[in-house]
Amino acid sequence: MPKIYDDLKETILKEAKVIILSKGYRKLSMREVAKASGIAVGTIYNYFPTKDTLMSELMYQYWLEFVAAIQEAEQEDCELFAKFKRIYTILESFLDIFKDTWLKLNNNEKGMTKEHHKQKQEVVDLFVDTLEKAIISHKEKKGSADNQEINDRELASFIVQNFMLIAQMKQFKYETFEMILKSYLL
């Protein structure tokens, strides 16, 4: 049974991130990651059986960084729509870097393990939680009554899904979506 070291796994992920950011997903190879990590090619497969599982883990870590950034933005003392815009901008930056890879992994079910699907759902749930907190805080500050047609969780989930869509489909404008949200929330 091969020995697995957490620090070596982190080194592999760090080097893969450097390669993907400088050369892109298509140029990423397990051989190049192994060389940059100072390990034999076979060793990398003890940690990541495929390039897609390596990318899934790398993206999961990046998504956790994204969630931390949006949670920080949610804590800022500014109005709701300024928070939404900042959160959307953070998401858009991520997708600009990883769009092709993220879409490929989402469409390639064999590349994602059950654990990676679970991680993906965990990140989406954290994203929704963060927006839900912002919506609740906004309502409390404004003294707004709850709209019984849609609860805060459903609204946050709707916003997350639309943020992702708008960030990917450049023909849609964030400002249009914000205008719709304002008409609903104000």
CSV table of C-alpha atoms in Angstrom, one decimal:
chain,number,residue,atom,x,y,z
A,1,MET,CA,0.0,0.0,0.0
A,2,PRO,CA,1.5,3.4,-1.0
A,3,LYS,CA,2.2,5.9,1.7
A,4,ILE,CA,0.1,9.1,1.4
A,5,TYR,CA,1.4,12.4,2.8
A,6,ASP,CA,-0.8,15.4,3.2
A,7,ASP,CA,2.0,17.8,2.6
A,8,LEU,CA,2.9,16.1,-0.7
A,9,LYS,CA,-0.8,16.2,-1.8
A,10,GLU,CA,-0.8,20.0,-1.1
A,11,THR,CA,2.4,20.3,-3.1
A,12,ILE,CA,0.8,18.6,-6.0
A,13,LEU,CA,-2.2,20.8,-5.8
A,14,LYS,CA,-0.1,23.9,-5.5
A,15,GLU,CA,2.0,23.0,-8.6
A,16,ALA,CA,-1.1,22.0,-10.6
A,17,LYS,CA,-2.6,25.4,-9.8
A,18,VAL,CA,0.5,27.2,-11.0
A,19,ILE,CA,0.4,25.2,-14.3
A,20,ILE,CA,-3.3,25.6,-14.9
A,21,LEU,CA,-3.1,29.4,-14.3
A,22,SER,CA,-0.1,29.8,-16.5
A,23,LYS,CA,-0.8,27.3,-19.3
A,24,GLY,CA,-4.5,26.3,-19.0
A,25,TYR,CA,-6.3,23.0,-18.5
A,26,ARG,CA,-5.4,21.5,-21.9
A,27,LYS,CA,-1.7,21.9,-21.3
A,28,LEU,CA,-1.8,20.4,-17.8
A,29,SER,CA,-0.3,16.9,-17.7
A,30,MET,CA,0.3,14.6,-14.8
A,31,ARG,CA,3.9,14.2,-15.9
A,32,GLU,CA,4.4,18.0,-15.7
A,33,VAL,CA,2.7,18.3,-12.3
A,34,ALA,CA,4.9,15.4,-11.0
A,35,LYS,CA,8.1,17.0,-12.4
A,36,ALA,CA,7.1,20.4,-10.8
A,37,SER,CA,6.3,18.6,-7.5
A,38,GLY,CA,9.7,16.8,-7.5
A,39,ILE,CA,8.1,13.3,-7.5
A,40,ALA,CA,7.9,10.3,-9.9
A,41,VAL,CA,4.9,10.3,-12.2
A,42,GLY,CA,3.6,7.1,-10.7
A,43,THR,CA,3.5,8.7,-7.2
A,44,ILE,CA,1.0,11.4,-8.4
A,45,TYR,CA,-1.5,8.6,-9.2
A,46,ASN,CA,-1.5,7.6,-5.5
A,47,TYR,CA,-3.1,10.9,-4.8
A,48,PHE,CA,-5.1,11.6,-7.9
A,49,PRO,CA,-6.0,8.6,-10.2
A,50,THR,CA,-6.8,10.9,-13.1
A,51,LYS,CA,-6.2,14.4,-14.3
A,52,ASP,CA,-10.0,15.1,-13.8
A,53,THR,CA,-9.8,14.1,-10.1
A,54,LEU,CA,-6.8,16.3,-9.7
A,55,MET,CA,-8.7,19.2,-11.2
A,56,SER,CA,-11.8,18.4,-9.2
A,57,GLU,CA,-9.8,18.7,-6.0
A,58,LEU,CA,-8.1,21.8,-7.2
A,59,MET,CA,-11.4,23.4,-8.0
A,60,TYR,CA,-12.9,22.4,-4.7
A,61,GLN,CA,-10.1,24.2,-2.9
A,62,TYR,CA,-10.5,27.2,-5.1
A,63,TRP,CA,-14.3,27.2,-4.5
A,64,LEU,CA,-13.6,27.1,-0.7
A,65,GLU,CA,-11.4,30.2,-1.2
A,66,PHE,CA,-14.3,31.7,-3.2
A,67,VAL,CA,-16.8,30.9,-0.4
A,68,ALA,CA,-14.4,32.5,2.2
A,69,ALA,CA,-14.2,35.6,0.0
A,70,ILE,CA,-18.0,35.9,-0.4
A,71,GLN,CA,-18.6,35.3,3.3
A,72,GLU,CA,-16.2,38.2,4.0
A,73,ALA,CA,-18.1,40.3,1.5
A,74,GLU,CA,-21.4,39.4,3.2
A,75,GLN,CA,-20.0,40.7,6.5
A,76,GLU,CA,-19.1,44.1,5.1
A,77,ASP,CA,-21.2,47.0,6.3
A,78,CYS,CA,-22.8,48.1,3.0
A,79,GLU,CA,-26.1,47.8,1.4
A,80,LEU,CA,-27.4,44.5,0.0
A,81,PHE,CA,-26.9,45.2,-3.7
A,82,ALA,CA,-23.3,46.4,-3.2
A,83,LYS,CA,-22.7,43.0,-1.5
A,84,PHE,CA,-24.4,41.2,-4.3
A,85,LYS,CA,-22.3,43.0,-6.9
A,86,ARG,CA,-19.1,42.3,-5.0
A,87,ILE,CA,-20.0,38.6,-4.7
A,88,TYR,CA,-20.9,38.4,-8.3
A,89,THR,CA,-17.6,40.0,-9.3
A,90,ILE,CA,-15.7,37.4,-7.3
A,91,LEU,CA,-17.7,34.6,-8.9
A,92,GLU,CA,-17.1,36.1,-12.4
A,93,SER,CA,-13.4,36.3,-11.8
A,94,PHE,CA,-13.3,32.7,-10.8
A,95,LEU,CA,-15.2,31.6,-13.9
A,96,ASP,CA,-13.1,33.7,-16.2
A,97,ILE,CA,-10.1,31.7,-15.0
A,98,PHE,CA,-11.6,28.3,-14.7
A,99,LYS,CA,-14.7,28.4,-17.0
A,100,ASP,CA,-13.6,25.8,-19.5
A,101,THR,CA,-12.3,23.5,-16.9
A,102,TRP,CA,-15.3,23.9,-14.7
A,103,LEU,CA,-17.7,23.3,-17.5
A,104,LYS,CA,-15.7,20.3,-18.7
A,105,LEU,CA,-15.7,18.7,-15.3
A,106,ASN,CA,-19.4,19.3,-14.8
A,107,ASN,CA,-20.1,17.6,-18.1
A,108,ASN,CA,-17.7,14.7,-17.5
A,109,GLU,CA,-19.4,12.7,-14.8
A,110,LYS,CA,-16.8,9.9,-15.0
A,111,GLY,CA,-14.1,12.4,-13.9
A,112,MET,CA,-15.9,13.3,-10.7
A,113,THR,CA,-16.2,10.9,-7.8
A,114,LYS,CA,-19.1,10.8,-5.4
A,115,GLU,CA,-16.9,12.7,-3.0
A,116,HIS,CA,-16.4,15.5,-5.6
A,117,HIS,CA,-20.1,15.7,-6.2
A,118,LYS,CA,-20.6,16.0,-2.5
A,119,GLN,CA,-18.0,18.7,-2.3
A,120,LYS,CA,-19.6,20.6,-5.2
A,121,GLN,CA,-23.0,20.5,-3.4
A,122,GLU,CA,-21.3,21.6,-0.1
A,123,VAL,CA,-19.9,24.7,-1.9
A,124,VAL,CA,-23.2,25.6,-3.5
A,125,ASP,CA,-24.9,25.2,-0.1
A,126,LEU,CA,-22.3,27.5,1.5
A,127,PHE,CA,-22.9,30.0,-1.3
A,128,VAL,CA,-26.6,29.9,-0.8
A,129,ASP,CA,-26.2,30.2,3.0
A,130,THR,CA,-24.1,33.3,2.6
A,131,LEU,CA,-26.7,35.0,0.3
A,132,GLU,CA,-29.5,34.0,2.5
A,133,LYS,CA,-27.8,35.7,5.5
A,134,ALA,CA,-27.4,38.8,3.4
A,135,ILE,CA,-31.1,38.8,2.5
A,136,ILE,CA,-32.2,38.2,6.0
A,137,SER,CA,-29.9,41.0,7.3
A,138,HIS,CA,-31.2,43.4,4.6
A,139,LYS,CA,-34.8,42.7,5.6
A,140,GLU,CA,-34.1,43.2,9.3
A,141,LYS,CA,-32.4,46.5,8.6
A,142,LYS,CA,-35.2,47.7,6.4
A,143,GLY,CA,-37.9,46.3,8.6
A,144,SER,CA,-39.3,44.5,5.5
A,145,ALA,CA,-42.1,42.1,5.9
A,146,ASP,CA,-41.5,38.6,4.6
A,147,ASN,CA,-42.9,37.9,1.1
A,148,GLN,CA,-44.8,34.6,1.5
A,149,GLU,CA,-44.5,33.8,-2.2
A,150,ILE,CA,-40.8,32.8,-1.9
A,151,ASN,CA,-38.8,32.2,1.2
A,152,ASP,CA,-35.3,33.6,1.8
A,153,ARG,CA,-33.6,30.3,1.1
A,154,GLU,CA,-35.4,29.8,-2.2
A,155,LEU,CA,-34.5,33.4,-3.2
A,156,ALA,CA,-30.9,32.9,-2.3
A,157,SER,CA,-30.8,29.7,-4.3
A,158,PHE,CA,-32.4,31.4,-7.3
A,159,ILE,CA,-29.8,34.2,-7.1
A,160,VAL,CA,-26.9,31.8,-6.9
A,161,GLN,CA,-28.1,29.9,-10.0
A,162,ASN,CA,-28.6,33.1,-11.9
A,163,PHE,CA,-25.2,34.5,-10.8
A,164,MET,CA,-23.6,31.4,-12.3
A,165,LEU,CA,-25.6,31.6,-15.5
A,166,ILE,CA,-24.9,35.3,-16.0
A,167,ALA,CA,-21.2,34.9,-15.3
A,168,GLN,CA,-20.9,32.2,-17.9
A,169,MET,CA,-23.2,33.7,-20.6
A,170,LYS,CA,-21.7,37.1,-21.3
A,171,GLN,CA,-24.8,38.1,-23.4
A,172,PHE,CA,-26.7,38.5,-20.1
A,173,LYS,CA,-26.0,41.6,-18.0
A,174,TYR,CA,-25.6,41.6,-14.3
A,175,GLU,CA,-27.2,45.0,-14.1
A,176,THR,CA,-30.5,43.7,-15.6
A,177,PHE,CA,-30.7,40.9,-13.0
A,178,GLU,CA,-29.9,43.4,-10.3
A,179,MET,CA,-32.8,45.6,-11.5
A,180,ILE,CA,-35.1,42.6,-11.3
A,181,LEU,CA,-33.9,41.8,-7.8
A,182,LYS,CA,-34.4,45.4,-6.7
A,183,SER,CA,-37.9,45.5,-7.9
A,184,TYR,CA,-38.6,42.4,-5.8
A,185,LEU,CA,-36.6,43.2,-2.6
A,186,LEU,CA,-37.2,47.0,-2.3
